[in-house]
Every structure is written in C-alpha cells, then in structure tokens.
Amino acid sequence: MDFELTSDQEALVSAIDKLAQRFETKPTEFHGFALVGRELEEELTEGQYFDVARVPELGPLAAAMAVERLARLPCTAEIALSMLLRPHLPGEWPRPLGLIEGGRPGRFVAGARTVIAIEGDSVRLAQPAAAEVEPVESLLAYPMGRLRSGLTSTPLAGVEAASVRKWLRVALAAEASGLLQAAVASAVEHLTLRKQFGRPLGTFQALRHRMAECAVLAGGVRWLALKAAATADDGDAALAAMHAQESATRIVYDVHQMLAAMGMTLEHPLHLWTYRLKALLAELGGRGGQAMAVARHCFGASA
Amino acid sequence: MDFDWDPEQRAFRAAIRDFLSAHLPPDWELQAHGPASQLQSAFSKRFCGELARVGLLVPHWPKRWGGRDADPWAAFILAEEMWAAGEPRGGQYMNVNWIGPTLMRFGTEAQQQRYIPPMARGETIWCQGFSEPEAGSDLASLRTRAEKEGATYRITGQKIWTSYAGHADTCFLLARTSAGKDGISVFLLPMDTPGIIVRQIPSIIGEGDIHEVFLDGVALPADALLGSEGQAWEIARTALSLERVGIPRFALATRMLHRAVETLKRGGRFGQGAVGQAGIARAACEAARYYSYSIVDKRRHGKTVGPEASAARYATVMAEKLVSEFVVEHVPESLSGGDAMLLAHHQRAIVAGIASGAAEIQLNLVATELLKLPREPR
C-alpha cells in the first residue's frame, strides 16, 4: 500500500493537467446543457491518451486519474469509456463509444463508432452507420443519442459481459469523482464570494457543514474509484459505483441549493457537472443495480 | 500509487490474525466485549501482556521502549485488526497510540522510566481527563485549577464523561495553572492519590465506560507536571497528530455488517430493501477505510497531515452510522437479546461521532481548512 504516484503516473497526471488547463473556462456565450469539447477530444487523440491504460507502466489506475481530472472540465467528450472500458472489450472496437441501456437514449450514441447495448443480462456491441443513430435533445449535460432502428450487433459471452459491466462501473466512478469535485469547488467559490446579511455565505455553519459533508463524500468516491481501477476486482468496482451514485444523489441537490437562484441559471456553469452526474445516476440500474452487484460480489448473495 | 499490500505488511497482518486465533477465546466477545467493564479491563491486562511478549503491543515504538521502530502502517494494521476483533486491548489502545509516544516526547527521564515500561508490558490503564461540565468541544474554557503551593500542585475541579476512569491507574489530566488559553497544563495524575472521587455515569454504551471525576484539593508533587506550565496546547497538538487517523471503526463496522447480512441470508430475509441499504453501508465503510489509509500513507512518507484527517474521521462516522441503522432496521432482534456481538457494536457505535472531538467540529475543520471557506464570526 503506497499512495505516492510513480514517476510514470506523475508524468501522465501532469501532462493531462497541463492539457486540461486550456479548457478550464466555460465560454460566456454558451447557455446550453452539453458543452462538447471537440478540440479537447482532438488533442487527447493526438497525444494518444485514450490508450494510456494499455501502457504497462500506466494501466487502468493512471487512466482513472486522467478520467477524473478531465471530468472536472466544464466541457465533455467521450473519455471515460474509451480510456477505461475499451481496452477490455474482446477484440478491437473503434472509439468513440456510446452506451445504450434498455433501448433508452444514451451518452455519446449519436457520434459513436461503437455502441455498447445493454438489455437486461445481455451486453451487445455494434458499429452503427451514421444513419442508424440520431442525437436527442436532453436536459442531461452529455450529448445524448438513440438508435433509429435495430442494429446488427455481436452478443458478448457471460464472462465478457461481466467484464464490460465491471469496467463500466469503474469508468462511471472515476468520471463521477471528477464531476463531484468540480461541482463542490464551484459551490465553494460561490459561498466564498456571495455575501448576504453582510457576510460571505460560507461563514454560515448550516451551509459550511453541508458542504463539508459533500466534500467528504466526494473524496470517498475518489478513493474507491482509484482502488477499483487498480485492483480490477468486481466487488471493488461495485462499491465504487455504489458510492459514486449514492454520494452524487446527495451532492447534486446540495450544490444547487448552495447556489440558490444562481443555481437555476444556465449562465453559471454548475449544471455542466451536475447534469452529467444525473445521467450517471441512472446507469447500470442506479443504486439498486449497484447494490445487487455489491450483494453478489461482496456479500456472496446469489440474488 | 499501489493498492497492494507488500509482503511484509501481509505477513504482519497474518501474524496478528494468527495470534488472535490462538489467544482470543472464541467466546471472548460474548464475555468481555464492551467498552470498559471490570471484566473487560481485567481481560485487557492479561491480553496486552501476551501481546507485549510476542512484540505485538508496541511495534511502532522505538527500540529503547520495547518497540522495533515499525512504520505507521504497522501501527494502523495492528489497530485495524484489534478493532475488528472488538478491541481486546480495551483502553490500552490509548497508551499504545498516543500517551506513550507523547511521554517519550515531553516527559522527563523520571516520568518516562516510571510510566512507559508498564505501558510497554501491557499492564496499565490510563484515562484522559479532558472534558468538564462546562468544557466539552470548547476545551479552552476548562476550569479545573492547579495551584502551586511550594513544591506541590493542589488540583481542584471536575472532569466528566471520562472513559476508563473507574479502572485507570493514571490520568492524563488537563488543568488550569493560569488564566487564558495558554494557561492550561498537563499533569500525570495517579488515580490512587487522595482526594479523587470517581463516579460511574450510567450510559447507553455499557457498564463502566464513562465517569465523573471529582478532584478535591488533590495534592500532586511538582514533578507530576508534563512539560512546562501552559504547554498543554502544544502537547495536545502532538498527541492529536499521533492520533489523527482515529480509531479504525470501519473495521468492526464492516465485520458487523457482514454478520448482520449473514443472519438475514440464513433466514431468507436478505431482500431488496436490505440489499440496497447494505450496499450503501458497505461502500461507506470502504470509503472510510481508504480515507484512513491515505492519512497513514502521508505519515509513512513524513508528510504533514492536515484537515484530510478530519475528513477521514467524518467518513468513519458516516460509515458507523449506516451500519448501525442497517442493524436497527433489518436485524432489530439483535437489540433485544438476539445477538450479543451486534448489540455490543450497536452500543458502542453511538460514540463514533462524539468521542475524540464531536463530528461537527471535524466538519468545521473540513470547511475552513480543506475547502478554505471563510471562517465563522466569533
């Protein structure tokens, strides 16, 4: 057990951080939900960052650190699935990946070269033609899309499907970790600057305690996400996704409450993180789904 | 960053588990599991003596005092395994974690020779005389006075909610030698000194845990002062930095959660509601575990431990609370004679957010020092 970064991890984290710094601010004229970072995606492609998990010195743990850092940006791109899940798909499947569950609109589907379709216990992979997918307008801050019709897809065997679920959970937790940190930081900034009753809101204990609890929860999500990426254990992945969804449920509400009326606007960037978290809350069956996975992998329950 | 235990850490944990399976009677938790009963205190002295003989009581202490200079991971692995087993060391965990090391740093040679060897042999119990009726979280307002009369300090006042006081040999006592925050001093008070009255406070957490301690003109020689007059805050800060990680409550909470789930599974009662709550609680326990590990890791690398220790402590409080709530809702019979171990855990779980500094104080520290929110007006 040693939490110091190796020199390779350090180098990657610092390179990603340097790259990310150029995308830190929300364009003032943008008042939508999904701020798509095309330039960010191009730079990540150019730097071959989507394949860092395949580099033996880096692996999924370093990839999770990159996912977490990039999720803190106001803009979004299909990063987590490519970095954490794609290396574990059977065979070579082109990125970007899109995710569809139960036929509902899913993240990144409209631009996906590979779609992961989950239906009950079955997991299938497909490479849709452009005409087979379409974007969907959504309140969620990811580009959401759906299939126009059924696809020719490849079913995965049980073991492969379980592996997809596991790495989806890791990807979800790592992404949520970054989103939660950014959302908390955004609310903290507001509480520090905004004055009411003649003093900064952040001096009121009722708000301080709630934010401190949010910060503790977000920190826990980060540790479990990193651990799950490192161990590649089914139970660890289930716990990480469980804690991510449970904590996000609480934090998303609280940070908007902290911003009050400002938190209802599309001028403030908070929703760019929280409305991505809302998309993650529903994935893989939500908390109930993760709880079933925890029961199976950690408590040995057959249910 | 590496989430694997190294071979030495694995071997150390295995050695502790081997020791526990050989030396902890299978029914010990039903007999002596509890905070500070007469039975538990007597048991802890026998048990800690055995731990000392095999080098498992104070491995992280310097060689001079019976340790082997083991790193902070060894101390924490030990604490984790002991707490998961129901803490058979009883109150002696305090000696091992912070009282001994604090005396090593601030004690005179005579104080060290008198007090440290009995701790290293596992044969003595200490209590901490901090809280007072008017000074709980606001410790700086404590009123117990220590007045110098020639070569003697005369101590008058009252301590309250003092754990282990009924069985303690010595008290790590805070008393006021002058006015103001810098007027507080630390005294090493033998509990058989005339003028001390200890009264047990009936408590939810079990027989004999918390007490009132009345100090009625207790005369202490000047050499009972630890460090110098007014040095209490500096000493307390050191003690706190040694104890920053706190008790690994998540270890027993995890074990009790699994025990409760096993009970439900056996009875065919591990249904949807229980599965959901168990998952949330299990994840919270794991989050608390890795939060705590991150503090140990910082200490291992000689880094300053800051407000993240308060965050780790609060994460542990949340985990303990979730497990308690799970048991109350899904295995309620354990509170009515059904399972002595779940009962004992539930009794003690209420302490998590209260002892060693209220959880709300930790939240204030997180808000100010970690989130850098502006301070509250005073």
PDB file of C-alpha atoms in Angstrom, chain B residues 11-246:
ATOM      1  CA  ALA B  11       2.973 -11.157   6.906  1.00  0.00           C
ATOM      2  CA  PHE B  12       2.399  -8.717   9.759  1.00  0.00           C
ATOM      3  CA  ARG B  13      -1.379  -8.854   9.364  1.00  0.00           C
ATOM      4  CA  ALA B  14      -1.251 -12.640   9.166  1.00  0.00           C
ATOM      5  CA  ALA B  15       0.860 -12.776  12.350  1.00  0.00           C
ATOM      6  CA  ILE B  16      -1.710 -10.669  14.200  1.00  0.00           C
ATOM      7  CA  ARG B  17      -4.570 -12.869  12.972  1.00  0.00           C
ATOM      8  CA  ASP B  18      -2.672 -15.999  13.995  1.00  0.00           C
ATOM      9  CA  PHE B  19      -2.095 -14.503  17.404  1.00  0.00           C
ATOM     10  CA  LEU B  20      -5.749 -13.562  17.759  1.00  0.00           C
ATOM     11  CA  SER B  21      -6.974 -17.000  16.806  1.00  0.00           C
ATOM     12  CA  ALA B  22      -4.579 -18.580  19.298  1.00  0.00           C
ATOM     13  CA  HIS B  23      -5.067 -16.170  22.205  1.00  0.00           C
ATOM     14  CA  LEU B  24      -8.548 -14.726  21.979  1.00  0.00           C
ATOM     15  CA  PRO B  25     -11.015 -17.208  23.448  1.00  0.00           C
ATOM     16  CA  PRO B  26     -13.734 -17.936  20.885  1.00  0.00           C
ATOM     17  CA  ASP B  27     -16.383 -16.623  23.252  1.00  0.00           C
ATOM     18  CA  TRP B  28     -14.433 -13.575  24.381  1.00  0.00           C
ATOM     19  CA  GLU B  29     -16.713 -11.133  22.685  1.00  0.00           C
ATOM     20  CA  LEU B  30     -19.711 -12.574  24.433  1.00  0.00           C
ATOM     21  CA  GLN B  31     -17.883 -12.499  27.774  1.00  0.00           C
ATOM     22  CA  ALA B  32     -15.791  -9.363  27.769  1.00  0.00           C
ATOM     23  CA  HIS B  33     -16.599  -7.434  24.622  1.00  0.00           C
ATOM     24  CA  GLY B  34     -17.545  -3.988  25.780  1.00  0.00           C
ATOM     25  CA  PRO B  35     -16.008  -0.688  26.474  1.00  0.00           C
ATOM     26  CA  ALA B  36     -14.692  -0.723  29.999  1.00  0.00           C
ATOM     27  CA  SER B  37     -16.372  -3.215  32.242  1.00  0.00           C
ATOM     28  CA  GLN B  38     -14.447  -4.686  35.173  1.00  0.00           C
ATOM     29  CA  LEU B  39     -14.273  -7.929  33.236  1.00  0.00           C
ATOM     30  CA  GLN B  40     -13.002  -6.258  30.085  1.00  0.00           C
ATOM     31  CA  SER B  41     -10.366  -4.229  31.921  1.00  0.00           C
ATOM     32  CA  ALA B  42      -9.007  -7.317  33.661  1.00  0.00           C
ATOM     33  CA  PHE B  43      -9.080  -9.218  30.380  1.00  0.00           C
ATOM     34  CA  SER B  44      -7.217  -6.408  28.594  1.00  0.00           C
ATOM     35  CA  LYS B  45      -4.336  -6.595  31.076  1.00  0.00           C
ATOM     36  CA  ARG B  46      -3.870 -10.324  30.521  1.00  0.00           C
ATOM     37  CA  PHE B  47      -4.270  -9.995  26.786  1.00  0.00           C
ATOM     38  CA  CYS B  48      -1.967  -6.976  26.345  1.00  0.00           C
ATOM     39  CA  GLY B  49       0.682  -8.754  28.425  1.00  0.00           C
ATOM     40  CA  GLU B  50       0.578 -11.603  25.929  1.00  0.00           C
ATOM     41  CA  LEU B  51       0.698  -9.157  23.000  1.00  0.00           C
ATOM     42  CA  ALA B  52       3.744  -7.499  24.571  1.00  0.00           C
ATOM     43  CA  ARG B  53       5.557 -10.809  24.979  1.00  0.00           C
ATOM     44  CA  VAL B  54       5.341 -11.530  21.242  1.00  0.00           C
ATOM     45  CA  GLY B  55       6.149  -7.966  20.161  1.00  0.00           C
ATOM     46  CA  LEU B  56       2.642  -7.058  19.025  1.00  0.00           C
ATOM     47  CA  LEU B  57       1.782  -4.415  21.592  1.00  0.00           C
ATOM     48  CA  VAL B  58       4.075  -1.518  20.648  1.00  0.00           C
ATOM     49  CA  PRO B  59       5.888  -2.493  17.428  1.00  0.00           C
ATOM     50  CA  HIS B  60       5.910   1.129  16.222  1.00  0.00           C
ATOM     51  CA  TRP B  61       7.650   2.395  19.388  1.00  0.00           C
ATOM     52  CA  PRO B  62      11.428   2.951  19.453  1.00  0.00           C
ATOM     53  CA  LYS B  63      13.625   0.003  20.426  1.00  0.00           C
ATOM     54  CA  ARG B  64      14.562   1.755  23.666  1.00  0.00           C
ATOM     55  CA  TRP B  65      10.989   1.410  24.871  1.00  0.00           C
ATOM     56  CA  GLY B  66      10.364  -2.111  23.715  1.00  0.00           C
ATOM     57  CA  GLY B  67       9.306  -1.492  20.121  1.00  0.00           C
ATOM     58  CA  ARG B  68      11.040  -2.142  16.820  1.00  0.00           C
ATOM     59  CA  ASP B  69      10.561   1.230  15.103  1.00  0.00           C
ATOM     60  CA  ALA B  70       7.920  -0.221  12.780  1.00  0.00           C
ATOM     61  CA  ASP B  71       6.363   2.277  10.365  1.00  0.00           C
ATOM     62  CA  PRO B  72       2.893   3.881  10.714  1.00  0.00           C
ATOM     63  CA  TRP B  73       1.387   1.133   8.535  1.00  0.00           C
ATOM     64  CA  ALA B  74       2.276  -1.472  11.150  1.00  0.00           C
ATOM     65  CA  ALA B  75       0.621   0.609  13.871  1.00  0.00           C
ATOM     66  CA  PHE B  76      -2.504   1.007  11.767  1.00  0.00           C
ATOM     67  CA  ILE B  77      -2.718  -2.595  10.610  1.00  0.00           C
ATOM     68  CA  LEU B  78      -2.463  -3.559  14.270  1.00  0.00           C
ATOM     69  CA  ALA B  79      -5.187  -1.086  15.235  1.00  0.00           C
ATOM     70  CA  GLU B  80      -7.406  -2.302  12.404  1.00  0.00           C
ATOM     71  CA  GLU B  81      -7.108  -5.960  13.349  1.00  0.00           C
ATOM     72  CA  MET B  82      -7.633  -5.239  17.036  1.00  0.00           C
ATOM     73  CA  TRP B  83     -10.693  -3.067  16.448  1.00  0.00           C
ATOM     74  CA  ALA B  84     -12.140  -5.604  14.025  1.00  0.00           C
ATOM     75  CA  ALA B  85     -11.772  -8.189  16.790  1.00  0.00           C
ATOM     76  CA  GLY B  86     -13.745  -5.949  19.173  1.00  0.00           C
ATOM     77  CA  GLU B  87     -10.674  -4.150  20.616  1.00  0.00           C
ATOM     78  CA  PRO B  88      -9.437  -6.682  23.172  1.00  0.00           C
ATOM     79  CA  ARG B  89      -6.815  -4.139  24.283  1.00  0.00           C
ATOM     80  CA  GLY B  90      -9.599  -2.103  25.896  1.00  0.00           C
ATOM     81  CA  GLY B  91      -8.429   1.348  26.980  1.00  0.00           C
ATOM     82  CA  GLN B  92      -4.793   0.408  26.449  1.00  0.00           C
ATOM     83  CA  TYR B  93      -5.067   1.378  22.807  1.00  0.00           C
ATOM     84  CA  MET B  94      -4.633   4.955  24.029  1.00  0.00           C
ATOM     85  CA  ASN B  95      -1.315   4.133  25.731  1.00  0.00           C
ATOM     86  CA  VAL B  96      -0.036   2.483  22.591  1.00  0.00           C
ATOM     87  CA  ASN B  97      -1.216   5.137  20.139  1.00  0.00           C
ATOM     88  CA  TRP B  98      -0.566   8.425  21.830  1.00  0.00           C
ATOM     89  CA  ILE B  99       0.043   8.535  25.584  1.00  0.00           C
ATOM     90  CA  GLY B 100       3.304   6.562  25.444  1.00  0.00           C
ATOM     91  CA  PRO B 101       4.693   8.467  22.426  1.00  0.00           C
ATOM     92  CA  THR B 102       3.649  11.805  23.969  1.00  0.00           C
ATOM     93  CA  LEU B 103       5.552  10.976  27.168  1.00  0.00           C
ATOM     94  CA  MET B 104       8.556   9.972  25.057  1.00  0.00           C
ATOM     95  CA  ARG B 105       8.499  13.447  23.545  1.00  0.00           C
ATOM     96  CA  PHE B 106       7.661  15.646  26.528  1.00  0.00           C
ATOM     97  CA  GLY B 107       8.332  13.556  29.660  1.00  0.00           C
ATOM     98  CA  THR B 108      11.330  13.852  31.971  1.00  0.00           C
ATOM     99  CA  GLU B 109      13.609  10.832  32.266  1.00  0.00           C
ATOM    100  CA  ALA B 110      11.989  10.016  35.611  1.00  0.00           C
ATOM    101  CA  GLN B 111       8.453  10.271  34.186  1.00  0.00           C
ATOM    102  CA  GLN B 112       9.409   8.105  31.233  1.00  0.00           C
ATOM    103  CA  GLN B 113      11.035   5.453  33.443  1.00  0.00           C
ATOM    104  CA  ARG B 114       8.019   5.394  35.728  1.00  0.00           C
ATOM    105  CA  TYR B 115       5.225   5.289  33.162  1.00  0.00           C
ATOM    106  CA  ILE B 116       6.428   3.929  29.830  1.00  0.00           C
ATOM    107  CA  PRO B 117       7.671   0.422  30.766  1.00  0.00           C
ATOM    108  CA  PRO B 118       4.334  -0.619  32.351  1.00  0.00           C
ATOM    109  CA  MET B 119       2.596   0.515  29.143  1.00  0.00           C
ATOM    110  CA  ALA B 120       5.035  -1.491  27.033  1.00  0.00           C
ATOM    111  CA  ARG B 121       4.308  -4.554  29.197  1.00  0.00           C
ATOM    112  CA  GLY B 122       0.562  -4.065  28.766  1.00  0.00           C
ATOM    113  CA  GLU B 123      -0.223  -3.881  32.424  1.00  0.00           C
ATOM    114  CA  THR B 124      -1.569  -0.405  32.984  1.00  0.00           C
ATOM    115  CA  ILE B 125      -4.667   1.567  32.091  1.00  0.00           C
ATOM    116  CA  TRP B 126      -4.853   5.326  31.607  1.00  0.00           C
ATOM    117  CA  CYS B 127      -7.738   7.694  31.293  1.00  0.00           C
ATOM    118  CA  GLN B 128      -7.795  11.156  29.780  1.00  0.00           C
ATOM    119  CA  GLY B 129      -9.036  13.971  31.967  1.00  0.00           C
ATOM    120  CA  PHE B 130     -10.081  16.468  29.334  1.00  0.00           C
ATOM    121  CA  SER B 131     -13.836  17.199  29.251  1.00  0.00           C
ATOM    122  CA  GLU B 132     -15.549  19.122  32.035  1.00  0.00           C
ATOM    123  CA  PRO B 133     -19.179  20.036  32.663  1.00  0.00           C
ATOM    124  CA  GLU B 134     -18.562  23.474  31.087  1.00  0.00           C
ATOM    125  CA  ALA B 135     -15.825  22.416  28.647  1.00  0.00           C
ATOM    126  CA  GLY B 136     -16.624  19.787  26.048  1.00  0.00           C
ATOM    127  CA  SER B 137     -15.888  20.805  22.475  1.00  0.00           C
ATOM    128  CA  ASP B 138     -14.835  24.180  23.878  1.00  0.00           C
ATOM    129  CA  LEU B 139     -11.932  22.689  25.777  1.00  0.00           C
ATOM    130  CA  ALA B 140     -10.174  26.043  26.227  1.00  0.00           C
ATOM    131  CA  SER B 141     -12.819  27.063  28.746  1.00  0.00           C
ATOM    132  CA  LEU B 142     -11.889  24.345  31.216  1.00  0.00           C
ATOM    133  CA  ARG B 143     -11.955  25.348  34.881  1.00  0.00           C
ATOM    134  CA  THR B 144     -10.134  22.670  36.869  1.00  0.00           C
ATOM    135  CA  ARG B 145      -7.406  24.566  38.730  1.00  0.00           C
ATOM    136  CA  ALA B 146      -3.875  23.506  39.604  1.00  0.00           C
ATOM    137  CA  GLU B 147      -2.486  25.929  42.163  1.00  0.00           C
ATOM    138  CA  LYS B 148       1.179  25.877  43.030  1.00  0.00           C
ATOM    139  CA  GLU B 149       1.874  25.658  46.759  1.00  0.00           C
ATOM    140  CA  GLY B 150       5.618  25.352  47.220  1.00  0.00           C
ATOM    141  CA  ALA B 151       6.686  22.021  45.679  1.00  0.00           C
ATOM    142  CA  THR B 152       3.093  20.871  45.312  1.00  0.00           C
ATOM    143  CA  TYR B 153       0.222  21.492  42.919  1.00  0.00           C
ATOM    144  CA  ARG B 154      -3.206  21.430  44.503  1.00  0.00           C
ATOM    145  CA  ILE B 155      -5.839  20.381  42.000  1.00  0.00           C
ATOM    146  CA  THR B 156      -9.493  21.225  42.356  1.00  0.00           C
ATOM    147  CA  GLY B 157     -12.244  20.723  39.838  1.00  0.00           C
ATOM    148  CA  GLN B 158     -14.349  18.208  37.994  1.00  0.00           C
ATOM    149  CA  LYS B 159     -13.885  16.072  34.907  1.00  0.00           C
ATOM    150  CA  ILE B 160     -16.778  14.348  33.183  1.00  0.00           C
ATOM    151  CA  TRP B 161     -17.519  11.663  30.550  1.00  0.00           C
ATOM    152  CA  THR B 162     -14.088  10.224  31.355  1.00  0.00           C
ATOM    153  CA  SER B 163     -13.679   6.803  29.774  1.00  0.00           C
ATOM    154  CA  TYR B 164     -11.942   4.068  31.772  1.00  0.00           C
ATOM    155  CA  ALA B 165     -11.607   6.284  34.892  1.00  0.00           C
ATOM    156  CA  GLY B 166     -13.024   3.540  37.111  1.00  0.00           C
ATOM    157  CA  HIS B 167     -10.183   1.157  36.288  1.00  0.00           C
ATOM    158  CA  ALA B 168      -7.390   3.558  35.340  1.00  0.00           C
ATOM    159  CA  ASP B 169      -4.081   3.641  37.164  1.00  0.00           C
ATOM    160  CA  THR B 170      -3.145   7.102  35.861  1.00  0.00           C
ATOM    161  CA  CYS B 171      -4.921  10.094  34.376  1.00  0.00           C
ATOM    162  CA  PHE B 172      -3.551  12.328  31.611  1.00  0.00           C
ATOM    163  CA  LEU B 173      -5.062  15.428  33.145  1.00  0.00           C
ATOM    164  CA  LEU B 174      -5.567  18.921  31.791  1.00  0.00           C
ATOM    165  CA  ALA B 175      -5.792  21.649  34.432  1.00  0.00           C
ATOM    166  CA  ARG B 176      -5.507  25.389  34.509  1.00  0.00           C
ATOM    167  CA  THR B 177      -2.331  26.881  36.021  1.00  0.00           C
ATOM    168  CA  SER B 178      -3.227  30.428  34.943  1.00  0.00           C
ATOM    169  CA  ALA B 179      -5.934  32.287  33.038  1.00  0.00           C
ATOM    170  CA  GLY B 180      -6.416  32.150  29.277  1.00  0.00           C
ATOM    171  CA  LYS B 181      -5.851  29.554  26.585  1.00  0.00           C
ATOM    172  CA  ASP B 182      -2.137  29.430  27.309  1.00  0.00           C
ATOM    173  CA  GLY B 183      -2.748  28.796  30.977  1.00  0.00           C
ATOM    174  CA  ILE B 184      -3.558  25.103  30.644  1.00  0.00           C
ATOM    175  CA  SER B 185      -1.045  22.437  31.705  1.00  0.00           C
ATOM    176  CA  VAL B 186      -0.814  18.650  31.600  1.00  0.00           C
ATOM    177  CA  PHE B 187      -0.432  16.582  34.757  1.00  0.00           C
ATOM    178  CA  LEU B 188       0.210  12.865  35.170  1.00  0.00           C
ATOM    179  CA  LEU B 189      -2.129  12.000  37.993  1.00  0.00           C
ATOM    180  CA  PRO B 190      -2.009   8.613  39.773  1.00  0.00           C
ATOM    181  CA  MET B 191      -5.643   7.701  40.311  1.00  0.00           C
ATOM    182  CA  ASP B 192      -4.986   6.416  43.858  1.00  0.00           C
ATOM    183  CA  THR B 193      -3.987   9.919  45.023  1.00  0.00           C
ATOM    184  CA  PRO B 194      -6.161  11.024  47.980  1.00  0.00           C
ATOM    185  CA  GLY B 195      -8.933  13.457  47.113  1.00  0.00           C
ATOM    186  CA  ILE B 196     -10.160  11.790  43.908  1.00  0.00           C
ATOM    187  CA  ILE B 197     -13.710  10.536  43.734  1.00  0.00           C
ATOM    188  CA  VAL B 198     -14.825   8.607  40.669  1.00  0.00           C
ATOM    189  CA  ARG B 199     -18.498   8.111  39.984  1.00  0.00           C
ATOM    190  CA  GLN B 200     -19.764   5.943  37.199  1.00  0.00           C
ATOM    191  CA  ILE B 201     -22.274   7.547  34.829  1.00  0.00           C
ATOM    192  CA  PRO B 202     -24.991   5.139  33.710  1.00  0.00           C
ATOM    193  CA  SER B 203     -24.613   5.002  29.947  1.00  0.00           C
ATOM    194  CA  ILE B 204     -26.063   3.576  26.761  1.00  0.00           C
ATOM    195  CA  ILE B 205     -22.651   2.276  25.755  1.00  0.00           C
ATOM    196  CA  GLY B 206     -22.389  -0.240  28.549  1.00  0.00           C
ATOM    197  CA  GLU B 207     -21.315  -0.767  32.102  1.00  0.00           C
ATOM    198  CA  GLY B 208     -18.352   1.179  33.456  1.00  0.00           C
ATOM    199  CA  ASP B 209     -17.376   3.215  30.443  1.00  0.00           C
ATOM    200  CA  ILE B 210     -17.899   6.845  31.360  1.00  0.00           C
ATOM    201  CA  HIS B 211     -17.422   8.613  34.655  1.00  0.00           C
ATOM    202  CA  GLU B 212     -17.383  11.806  36.574  1.00  0.00           C
ATOM    203  CA  VAL B 213     -14.084  12.500  38.322  1.00  0.00           C
ATOM    204  CA  PHE B 214     -14.119  14.921  41.258  1.00  0.00           C
ATOM    205  CA  LEU B 215     -10.789  16.416  42.285  1.00  0.00           C
ATOM    206  CA  ASP B 216     -10.975  17.899  45.756  1.00  0.00           C
ATOM    207  CA  GLY B 217      -7.691  19.624  46.589  1.00  0.00           C
ATOM    208  CA  VAL B 218      -5.673  16.728  45.220  1.00  0.00           C
ATOM    209  CA  ALA B 219      -2.004  17.287  46.086  1.00  0.00           C
ATOM    210  CA  LEU B 220       0.465  16.422  43.361  1.00  0.00           C
ATOM    211  CA  PRO B 221       4.236  16.821  43.528  1.00  0.00           C
ATOM    212  CA  ALA B 222       5.652  19.365  41.057  1.00  0.00           C
ATOM    213  CA  ASP B 223       7.264  16.567  39.060  1.00  0.00           C
ATOM    214  CA  ALA B 224       3.789  15.376  38.008  1.00  0.00           C
ATOM    215  CA  LEU B 225       3.695  18.286  35.540  1.00  0.00           C
ATOM    216  CA  LEU B 226       4.327  17.139  31.955  1.00  0.00           C
ATOM    217  CA  GLY B 227       6.499  19.593  30.048  1.00  0.00           C
ATOM    218  CA  SER B 228       6.173  23.105  31.385  1.00  0.00           C
ATOM    219  CA  GLU B 229       3.261  25.146  32.684  1.00  0.00           C
ATOM    220  CA  GLY B 230       0.982  26.336  29.897  1.00  0.00           C
ATOM    221  CA  GLN B 231       2.311  23.798  27.394  1.00  0.00           C
ATOM    222  CA  ALA B 232      -0.939  21.813  27.153  1.00  0.00           C
ATOM    223  CA  TRP B 233      -1.911  23.012  23.669  1.00  0.00           C
ATOM    224  CA  GLU B 234       1.469  22.123  22.210  1.00  0.00           C
ATOM    225  CA  ILE B 235       1.380  18.724  23.898  1.00  0.00           C
ATOM    226  CA  ALA B 236      -2.224  18.182  22.804  1.00  0.00           C
ATOM    227  CA  ARG B 237      -1.335  19.068  19.213  1.00  0.00           C
ATOM    228  CA  THR B 238       1.412  16.443  19.255  1.00  0.00           C
ATOM    229  CA  ALA B 239      -0.881  13.893  20.833  1.00  0.00           C
ATOM    230  CA  LEU B 240      -3.531  14.728  18.258  1.00  0.00           C
ATOM    231  CA  SER B 241      -1.109  14.338  15.371  1.00  0.00           C
ATOM    232  CA  LEU B 242      -0.277  10.864  16.676  1.00  0.00           C
ATOM    233  CA  GLU B 243      -3.961  10.039  16.947  1.00  0.00           C
ATOM    234  CA  ARG B 244      -5.093  11.858  13.805  1.00  0.00           C
ATOM    235  CA  VAL B 245      -6.253   8.790  11.971  1.00  0.00           C
ATOM    236  CA  GLY B 246      -8.551   7.928  14.826  1.00  0.00           C
TER     237      GLY B 246
END
